[in-house]
N, CA, C and O of each residue as an XYZ file, in Angstrom:
616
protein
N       0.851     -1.170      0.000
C       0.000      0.000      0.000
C       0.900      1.236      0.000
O       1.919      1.394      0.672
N       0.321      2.121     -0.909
C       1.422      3.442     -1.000
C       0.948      4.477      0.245
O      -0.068      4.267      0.908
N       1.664      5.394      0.415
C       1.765      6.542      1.126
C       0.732      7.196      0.806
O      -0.167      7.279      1.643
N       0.616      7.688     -0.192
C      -0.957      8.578     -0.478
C      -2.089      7.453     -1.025
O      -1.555      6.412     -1.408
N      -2.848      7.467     -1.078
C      -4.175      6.923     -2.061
C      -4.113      7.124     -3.315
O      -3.753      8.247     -3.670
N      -4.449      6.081     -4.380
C      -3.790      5.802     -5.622
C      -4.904      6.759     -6.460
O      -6.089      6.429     -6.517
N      -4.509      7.687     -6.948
C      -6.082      8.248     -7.563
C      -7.078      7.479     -8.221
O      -8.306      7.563     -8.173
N      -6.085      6.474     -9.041
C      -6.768      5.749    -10.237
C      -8.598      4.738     -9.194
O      -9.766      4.391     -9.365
N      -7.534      4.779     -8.265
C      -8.466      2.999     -7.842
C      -9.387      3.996     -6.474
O      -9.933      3.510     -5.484
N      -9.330      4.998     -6.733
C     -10.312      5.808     -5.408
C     -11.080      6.361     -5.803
O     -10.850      6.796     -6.931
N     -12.522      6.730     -5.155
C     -13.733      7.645     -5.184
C     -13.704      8.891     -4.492
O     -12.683      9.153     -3.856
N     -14.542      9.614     -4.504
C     -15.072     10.774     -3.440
C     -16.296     10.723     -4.286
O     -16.363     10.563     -5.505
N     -17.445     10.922     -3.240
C     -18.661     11.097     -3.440
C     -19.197     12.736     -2.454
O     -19.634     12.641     -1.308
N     -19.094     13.681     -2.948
C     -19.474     15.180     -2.263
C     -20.742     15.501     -2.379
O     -21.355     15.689     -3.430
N     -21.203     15.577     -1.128
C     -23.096     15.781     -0.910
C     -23.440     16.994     -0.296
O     -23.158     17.351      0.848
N     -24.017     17.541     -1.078
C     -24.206     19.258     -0.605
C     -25.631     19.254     -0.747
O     -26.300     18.610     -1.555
N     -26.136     20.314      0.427
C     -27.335     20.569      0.605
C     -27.286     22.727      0.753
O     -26.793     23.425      1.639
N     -27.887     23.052     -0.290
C     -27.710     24.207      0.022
C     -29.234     25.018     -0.057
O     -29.514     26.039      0.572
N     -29.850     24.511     -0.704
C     -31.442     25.344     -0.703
C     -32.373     24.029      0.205
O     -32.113     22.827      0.264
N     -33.599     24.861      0.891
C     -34.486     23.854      1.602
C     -35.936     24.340      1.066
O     -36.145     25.255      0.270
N     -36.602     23.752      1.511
C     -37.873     24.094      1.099
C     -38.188     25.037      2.638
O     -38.561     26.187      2.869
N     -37.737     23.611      3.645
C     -38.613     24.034      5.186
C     -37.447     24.404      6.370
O     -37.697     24.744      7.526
N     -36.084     24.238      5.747
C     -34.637     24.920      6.762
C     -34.417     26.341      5.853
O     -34.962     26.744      4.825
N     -33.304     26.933      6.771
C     -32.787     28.161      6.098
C     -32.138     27.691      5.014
O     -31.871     26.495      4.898
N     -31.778     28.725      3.984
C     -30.560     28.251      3.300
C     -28.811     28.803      3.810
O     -28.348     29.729      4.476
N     -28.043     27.150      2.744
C     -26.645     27.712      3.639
C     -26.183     27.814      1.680
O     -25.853     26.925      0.895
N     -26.344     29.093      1.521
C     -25.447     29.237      0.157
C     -23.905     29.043     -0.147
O     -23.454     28.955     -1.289
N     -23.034     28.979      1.194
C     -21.744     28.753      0.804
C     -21.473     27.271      0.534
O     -20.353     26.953      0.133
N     -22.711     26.048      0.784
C     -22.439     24.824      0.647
C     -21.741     24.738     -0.697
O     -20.684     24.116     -0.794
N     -22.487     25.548     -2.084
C     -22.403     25.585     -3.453
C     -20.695     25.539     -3.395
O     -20.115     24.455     -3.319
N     -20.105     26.572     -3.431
C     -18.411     26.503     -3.312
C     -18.320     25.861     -2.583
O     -17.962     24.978     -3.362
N     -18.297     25.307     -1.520
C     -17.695     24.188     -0.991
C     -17.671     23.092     -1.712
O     -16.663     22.386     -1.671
N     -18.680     22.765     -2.445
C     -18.365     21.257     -3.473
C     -17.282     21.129     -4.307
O     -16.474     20.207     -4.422
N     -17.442     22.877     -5.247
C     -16.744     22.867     -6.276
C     -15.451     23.410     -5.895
O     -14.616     23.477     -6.797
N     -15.133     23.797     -4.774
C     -13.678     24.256     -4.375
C     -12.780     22.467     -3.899
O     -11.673     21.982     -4.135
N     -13.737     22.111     -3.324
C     -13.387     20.383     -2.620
C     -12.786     19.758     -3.902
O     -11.635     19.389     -4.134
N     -13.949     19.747     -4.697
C     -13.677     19.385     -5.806
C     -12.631     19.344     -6.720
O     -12.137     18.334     -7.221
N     -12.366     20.344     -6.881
C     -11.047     21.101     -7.622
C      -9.961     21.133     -6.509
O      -9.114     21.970     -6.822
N      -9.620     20.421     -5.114
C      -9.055     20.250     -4.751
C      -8.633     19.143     -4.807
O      -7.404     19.085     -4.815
N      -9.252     18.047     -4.857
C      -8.948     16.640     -4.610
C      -8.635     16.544     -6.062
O      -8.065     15.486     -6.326
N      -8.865     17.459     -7.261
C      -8.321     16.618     -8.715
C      -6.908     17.418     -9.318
O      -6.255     17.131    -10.322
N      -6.659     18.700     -8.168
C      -5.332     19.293     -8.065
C      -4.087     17.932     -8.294
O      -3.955     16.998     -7.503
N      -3.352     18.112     -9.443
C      -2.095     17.484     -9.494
C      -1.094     17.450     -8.238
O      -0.443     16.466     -7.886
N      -1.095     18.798     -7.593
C      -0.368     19.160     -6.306
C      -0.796     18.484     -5.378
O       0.013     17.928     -4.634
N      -2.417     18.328     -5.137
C      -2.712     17.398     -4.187
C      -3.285     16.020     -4.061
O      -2.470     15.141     -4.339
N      -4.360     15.647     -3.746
C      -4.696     14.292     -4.587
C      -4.747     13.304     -6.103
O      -4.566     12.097     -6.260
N      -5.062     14.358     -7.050
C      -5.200     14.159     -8.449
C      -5.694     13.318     -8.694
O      -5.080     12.441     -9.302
N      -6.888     13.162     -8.396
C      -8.127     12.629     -8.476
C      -9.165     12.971     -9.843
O      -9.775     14.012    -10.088
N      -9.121     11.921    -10.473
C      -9.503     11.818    -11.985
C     -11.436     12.303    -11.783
O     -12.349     11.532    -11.487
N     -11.508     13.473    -12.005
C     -12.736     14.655    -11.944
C     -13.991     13.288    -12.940
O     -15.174     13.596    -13.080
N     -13.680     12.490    -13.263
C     -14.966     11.175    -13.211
C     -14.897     10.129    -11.915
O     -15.635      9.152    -11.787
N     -14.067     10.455    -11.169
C     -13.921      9.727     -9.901
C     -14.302     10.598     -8.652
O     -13.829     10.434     -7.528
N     -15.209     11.528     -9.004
C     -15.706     12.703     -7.753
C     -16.995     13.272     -8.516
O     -17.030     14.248     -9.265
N     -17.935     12.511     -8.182
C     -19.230     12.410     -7.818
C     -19.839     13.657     -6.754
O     -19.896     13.629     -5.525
N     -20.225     14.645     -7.616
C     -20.800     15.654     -6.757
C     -22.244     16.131     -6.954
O     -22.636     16.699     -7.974
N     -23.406     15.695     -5.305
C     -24.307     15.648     -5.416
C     -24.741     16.848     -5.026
O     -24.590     17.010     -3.816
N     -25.329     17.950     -5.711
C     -25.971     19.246     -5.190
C     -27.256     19.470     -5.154
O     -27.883     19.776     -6.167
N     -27.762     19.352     -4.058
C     -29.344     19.555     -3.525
C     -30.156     18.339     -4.047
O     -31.318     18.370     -4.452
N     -29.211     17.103     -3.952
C     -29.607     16.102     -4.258
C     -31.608     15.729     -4.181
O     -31.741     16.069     -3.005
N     -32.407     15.495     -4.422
C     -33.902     15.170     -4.684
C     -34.374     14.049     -3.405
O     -35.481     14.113     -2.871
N     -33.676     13.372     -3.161
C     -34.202     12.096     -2.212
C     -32.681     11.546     -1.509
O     -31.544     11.910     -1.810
N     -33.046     10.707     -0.641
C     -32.020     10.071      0.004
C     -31.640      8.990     -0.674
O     -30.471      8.610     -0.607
N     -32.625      8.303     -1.467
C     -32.721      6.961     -2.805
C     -31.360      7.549     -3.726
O     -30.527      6.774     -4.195
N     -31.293      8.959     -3.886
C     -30.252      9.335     -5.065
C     -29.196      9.049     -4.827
O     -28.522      8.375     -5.606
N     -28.589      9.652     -3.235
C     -27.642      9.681     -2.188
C     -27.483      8.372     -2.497
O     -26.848      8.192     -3.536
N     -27.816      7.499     -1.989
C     -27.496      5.969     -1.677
C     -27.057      5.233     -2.884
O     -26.056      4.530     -3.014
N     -27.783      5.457     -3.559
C     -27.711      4.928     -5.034
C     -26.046      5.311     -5.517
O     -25.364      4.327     -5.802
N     -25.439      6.549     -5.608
C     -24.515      6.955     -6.363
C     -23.677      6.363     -4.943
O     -22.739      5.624     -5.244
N     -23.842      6.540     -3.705
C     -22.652      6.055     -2.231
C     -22.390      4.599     -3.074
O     -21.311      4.425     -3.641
N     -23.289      3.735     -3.107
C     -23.210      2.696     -3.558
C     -22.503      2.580     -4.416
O     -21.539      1.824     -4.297
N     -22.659      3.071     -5.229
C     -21.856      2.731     -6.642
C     -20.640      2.796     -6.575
O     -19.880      1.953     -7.052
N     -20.172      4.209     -5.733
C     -18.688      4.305     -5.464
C     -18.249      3.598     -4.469
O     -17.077      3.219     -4.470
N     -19.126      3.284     -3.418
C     -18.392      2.487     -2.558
C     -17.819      1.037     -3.010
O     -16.887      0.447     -2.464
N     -18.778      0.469     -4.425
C     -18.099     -0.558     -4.759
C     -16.931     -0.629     -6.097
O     -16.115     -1.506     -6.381
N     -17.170      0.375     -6.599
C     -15.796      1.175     -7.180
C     -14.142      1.238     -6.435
O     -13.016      0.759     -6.575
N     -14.706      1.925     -5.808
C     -13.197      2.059     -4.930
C     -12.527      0.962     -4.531
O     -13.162     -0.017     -4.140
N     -11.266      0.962     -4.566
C     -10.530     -0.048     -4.248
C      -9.048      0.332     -3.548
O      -8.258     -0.503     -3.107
N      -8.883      1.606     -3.549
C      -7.919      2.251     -2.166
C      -8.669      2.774     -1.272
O      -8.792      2.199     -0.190
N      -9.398      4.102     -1.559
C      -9.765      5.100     -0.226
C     -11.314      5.244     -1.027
O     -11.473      5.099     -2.239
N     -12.385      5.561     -0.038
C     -13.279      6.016     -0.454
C     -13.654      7.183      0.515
O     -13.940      6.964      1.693
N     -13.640      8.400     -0.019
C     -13.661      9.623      0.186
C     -15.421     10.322      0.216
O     -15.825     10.740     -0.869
N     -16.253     10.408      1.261
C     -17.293     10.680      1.318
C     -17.746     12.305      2.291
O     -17.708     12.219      3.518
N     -18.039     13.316      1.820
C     -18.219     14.185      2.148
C     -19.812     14.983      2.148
O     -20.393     15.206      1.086
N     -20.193     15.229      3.024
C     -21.717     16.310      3.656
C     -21.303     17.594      4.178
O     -20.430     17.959      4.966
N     -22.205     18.167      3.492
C     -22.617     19.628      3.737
C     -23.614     20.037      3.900
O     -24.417     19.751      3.012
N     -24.063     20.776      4.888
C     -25.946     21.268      4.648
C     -26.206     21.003      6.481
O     -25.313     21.014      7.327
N     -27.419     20.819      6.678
C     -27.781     21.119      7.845
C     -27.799     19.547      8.552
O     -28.139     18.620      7.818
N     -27.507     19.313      9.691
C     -27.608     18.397     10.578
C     -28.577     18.142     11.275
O     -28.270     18.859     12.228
N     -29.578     17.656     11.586
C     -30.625     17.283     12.462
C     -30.670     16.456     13.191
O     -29.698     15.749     12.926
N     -31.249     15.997     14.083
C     -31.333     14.946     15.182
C     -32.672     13.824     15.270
O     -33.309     14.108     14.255
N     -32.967     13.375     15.550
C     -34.391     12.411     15.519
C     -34.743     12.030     16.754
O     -33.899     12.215     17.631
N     -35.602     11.624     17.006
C     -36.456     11.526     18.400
C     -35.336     10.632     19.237
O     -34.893     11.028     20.316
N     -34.872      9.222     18.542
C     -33.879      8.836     19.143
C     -32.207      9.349     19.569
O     -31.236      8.794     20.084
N     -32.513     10.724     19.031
C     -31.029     11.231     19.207
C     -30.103     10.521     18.394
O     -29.197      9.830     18.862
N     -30.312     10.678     17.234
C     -30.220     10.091     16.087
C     -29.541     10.981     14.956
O     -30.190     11.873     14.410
N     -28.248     10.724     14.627
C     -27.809     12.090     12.994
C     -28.762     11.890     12.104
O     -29.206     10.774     11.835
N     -29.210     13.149     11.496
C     -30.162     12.505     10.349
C     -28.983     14.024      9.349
O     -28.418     14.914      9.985
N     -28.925     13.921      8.055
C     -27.975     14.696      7.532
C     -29.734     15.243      5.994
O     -30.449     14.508      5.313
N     -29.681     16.613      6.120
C     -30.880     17.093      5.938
C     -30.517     17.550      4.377
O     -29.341     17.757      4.078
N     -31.889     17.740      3.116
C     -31.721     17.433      1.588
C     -32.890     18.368      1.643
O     -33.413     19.007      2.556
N     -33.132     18.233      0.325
C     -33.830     20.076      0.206
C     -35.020     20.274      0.495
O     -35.543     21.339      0.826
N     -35.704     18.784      0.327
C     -37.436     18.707      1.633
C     -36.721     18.351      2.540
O     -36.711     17.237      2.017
N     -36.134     18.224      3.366
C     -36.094     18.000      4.969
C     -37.085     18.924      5.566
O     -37.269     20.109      5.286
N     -37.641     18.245      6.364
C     -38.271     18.892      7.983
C     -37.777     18.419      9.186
O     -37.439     17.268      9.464
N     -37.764     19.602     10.005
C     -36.750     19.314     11.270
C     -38.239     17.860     12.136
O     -38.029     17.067     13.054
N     -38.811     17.952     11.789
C     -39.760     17.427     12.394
C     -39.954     15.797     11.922
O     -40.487     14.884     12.553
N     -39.373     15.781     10.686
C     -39.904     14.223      9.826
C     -38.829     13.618      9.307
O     -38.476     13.685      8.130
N     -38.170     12.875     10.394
C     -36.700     12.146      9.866
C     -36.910     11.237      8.698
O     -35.852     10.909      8.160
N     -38.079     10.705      8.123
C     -37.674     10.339      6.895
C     -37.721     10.874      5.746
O     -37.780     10.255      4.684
N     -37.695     12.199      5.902
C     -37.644     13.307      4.820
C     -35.645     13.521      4.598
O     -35.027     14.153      3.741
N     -35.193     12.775      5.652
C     -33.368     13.292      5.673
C     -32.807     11.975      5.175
O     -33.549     11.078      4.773
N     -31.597     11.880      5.204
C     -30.617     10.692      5.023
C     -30.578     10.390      5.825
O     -30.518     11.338      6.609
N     -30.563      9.139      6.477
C     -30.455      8.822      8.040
C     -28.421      8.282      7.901
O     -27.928      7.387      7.215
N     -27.621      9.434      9.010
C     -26.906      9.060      9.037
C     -25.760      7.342      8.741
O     -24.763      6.965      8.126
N     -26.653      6.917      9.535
C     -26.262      5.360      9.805
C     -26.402      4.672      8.728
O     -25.892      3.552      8.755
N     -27.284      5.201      7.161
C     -27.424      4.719      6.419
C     -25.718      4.667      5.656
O     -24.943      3.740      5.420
N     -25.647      6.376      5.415
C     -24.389      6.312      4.868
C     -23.827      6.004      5.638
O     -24.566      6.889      6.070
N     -22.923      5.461      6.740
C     -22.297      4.842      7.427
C     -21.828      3.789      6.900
O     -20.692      3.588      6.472
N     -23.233      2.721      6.952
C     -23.299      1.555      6.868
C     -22.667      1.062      4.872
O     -21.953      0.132      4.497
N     -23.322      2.136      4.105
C     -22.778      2.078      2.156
C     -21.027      2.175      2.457
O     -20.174      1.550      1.826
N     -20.767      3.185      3.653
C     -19.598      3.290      3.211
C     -18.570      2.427      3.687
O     -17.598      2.247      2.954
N     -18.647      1.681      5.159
C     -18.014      0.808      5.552
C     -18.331     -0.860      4.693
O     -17.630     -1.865      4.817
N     -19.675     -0.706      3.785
C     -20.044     -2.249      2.976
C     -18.947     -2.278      1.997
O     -18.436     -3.251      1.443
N     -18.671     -0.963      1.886
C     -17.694     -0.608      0.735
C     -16.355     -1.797      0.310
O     -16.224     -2.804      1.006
N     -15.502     -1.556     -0.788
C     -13.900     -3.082     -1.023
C     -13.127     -1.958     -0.741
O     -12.019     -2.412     -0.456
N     -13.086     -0.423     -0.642
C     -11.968      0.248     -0.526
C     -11.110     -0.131      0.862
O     -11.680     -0.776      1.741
N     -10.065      0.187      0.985
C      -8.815     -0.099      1.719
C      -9.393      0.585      2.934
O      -9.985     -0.014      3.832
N      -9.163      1.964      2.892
C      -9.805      3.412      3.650
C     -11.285      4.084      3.534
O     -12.101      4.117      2.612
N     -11.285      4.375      4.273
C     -12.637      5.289      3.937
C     -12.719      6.507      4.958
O     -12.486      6.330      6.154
N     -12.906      7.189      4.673
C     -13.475      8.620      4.603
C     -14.323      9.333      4.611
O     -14.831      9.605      3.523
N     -14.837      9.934      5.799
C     -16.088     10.776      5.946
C     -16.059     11.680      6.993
O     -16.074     11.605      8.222
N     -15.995     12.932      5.800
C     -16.095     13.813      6.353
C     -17.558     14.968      6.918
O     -18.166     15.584      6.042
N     -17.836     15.077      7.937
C     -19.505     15.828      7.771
C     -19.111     17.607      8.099
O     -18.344     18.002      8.977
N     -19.692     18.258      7.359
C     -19.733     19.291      8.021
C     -21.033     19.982      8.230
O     -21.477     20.642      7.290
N     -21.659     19.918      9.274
C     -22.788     20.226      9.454
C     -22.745     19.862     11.155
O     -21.959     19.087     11.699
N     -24.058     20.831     11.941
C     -24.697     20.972     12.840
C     -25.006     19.538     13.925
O     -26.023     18.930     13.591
N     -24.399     19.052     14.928
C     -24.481     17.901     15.372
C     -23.962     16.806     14.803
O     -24.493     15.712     14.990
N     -22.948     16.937     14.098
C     -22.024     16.004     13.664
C     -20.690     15.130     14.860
O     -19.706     14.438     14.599
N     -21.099     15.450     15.750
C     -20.577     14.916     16.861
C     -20.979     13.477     17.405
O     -20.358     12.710     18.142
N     -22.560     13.337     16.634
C     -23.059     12.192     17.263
C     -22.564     11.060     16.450
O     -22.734      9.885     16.774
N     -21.868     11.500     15.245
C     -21.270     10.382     14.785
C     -20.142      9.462     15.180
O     -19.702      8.431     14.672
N     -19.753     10.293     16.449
C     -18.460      9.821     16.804
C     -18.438      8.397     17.489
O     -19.449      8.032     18.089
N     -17.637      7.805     17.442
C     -17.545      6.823     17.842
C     -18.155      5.606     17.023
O     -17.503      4.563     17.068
N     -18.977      5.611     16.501
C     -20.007      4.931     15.154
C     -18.998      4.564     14.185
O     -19.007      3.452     13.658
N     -18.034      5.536     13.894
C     -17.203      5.025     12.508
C     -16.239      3.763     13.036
O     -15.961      2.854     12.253
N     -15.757      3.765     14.383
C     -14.689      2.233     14.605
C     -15.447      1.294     14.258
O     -16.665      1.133     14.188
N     -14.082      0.385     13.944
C     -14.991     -1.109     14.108
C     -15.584     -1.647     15.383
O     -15.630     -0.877     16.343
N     -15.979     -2.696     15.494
C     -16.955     -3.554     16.432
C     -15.531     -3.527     17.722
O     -14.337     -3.773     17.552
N     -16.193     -3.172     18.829
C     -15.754     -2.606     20.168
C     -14.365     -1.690     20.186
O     -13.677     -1.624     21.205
N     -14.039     -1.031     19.027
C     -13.388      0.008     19.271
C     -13.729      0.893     19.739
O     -13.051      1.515     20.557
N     -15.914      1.516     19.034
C     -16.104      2.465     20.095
C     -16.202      2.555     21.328
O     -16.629      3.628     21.755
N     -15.969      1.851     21.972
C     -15.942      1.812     23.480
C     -14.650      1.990     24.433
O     -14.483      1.832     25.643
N     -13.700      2.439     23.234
C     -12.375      2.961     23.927
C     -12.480      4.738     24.567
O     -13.008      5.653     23.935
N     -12.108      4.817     25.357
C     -12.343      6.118     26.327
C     -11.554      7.015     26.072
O     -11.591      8.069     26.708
């Protein structure tokens, strides 16, 4: 295994949420995709072949999300690189739900349910994986990404 991640044999899948119907909007999500973007296919830095970065903006359903996670997660075969933007929500169970342009703070199956992408991205053959959230209560993910009884290290 090399030092960096091989561009050829890696994904990134970038999920931006920037207009809502029923949240505020966060307009800087928009550049954030396409700056990410144009970062990871920088020669200087990753060089990541711009058909190997999958960028979802104000994606329609969580079915879309999953559908394209999927695809790359079984694509990849070094690192799989998964990134959120947009608003964070919680669910009755205290629950990440990661929010799309019908979200209601009120109706978690209007969001992505965290654990979903979790679960696409660890089913994944890549080596690594990668997920990054940036959004509102992204804390509750912690510990969720180890494997089986790592989270329970203190």
């Amino acid at each position: 295994m090399s030092v960096l991640p091989d561009p050829g044999a890696s994904r990134a899948v970038l999920i931006g949420s920037s207009q809502f119907d029923h949240l505020e909007p966060l307009p800087a999500v928009t550049n954030n995709l396409a700056a990410l973007a144009e970062a990871l296919a920088s020669p200087t830095s990753w060089g990541l072949r711009p058909e190997h970065c999958v960028i979802l903006a104000n994606p329609g359903s969580a079915d879309e999300v999953m559908a394209v996670l999927r695809a790359a997660s079984l694509e990849a075969r070094d690192t799989l690189l998964v990134y959120y933007a947009g608003h964070g929500l919680v669910d009755l169970q205290s629950r990440l739900q990661l929010a799309l342009p019908k979200s209601q703070q009120d109706w978690p199956e209007s969001s992505l349910h965290y654990e979903w992408l979790r679960q696409a991205v660890l089913a994944g053959r890549s080596e690594r994986q990668v997920l990054l959230l940036d959004c509102c209560f992204s804390g509750l993910a912690l510990g969720t990404m180890a494997g089986a009884g790592l989270d329970q290290v203190p």
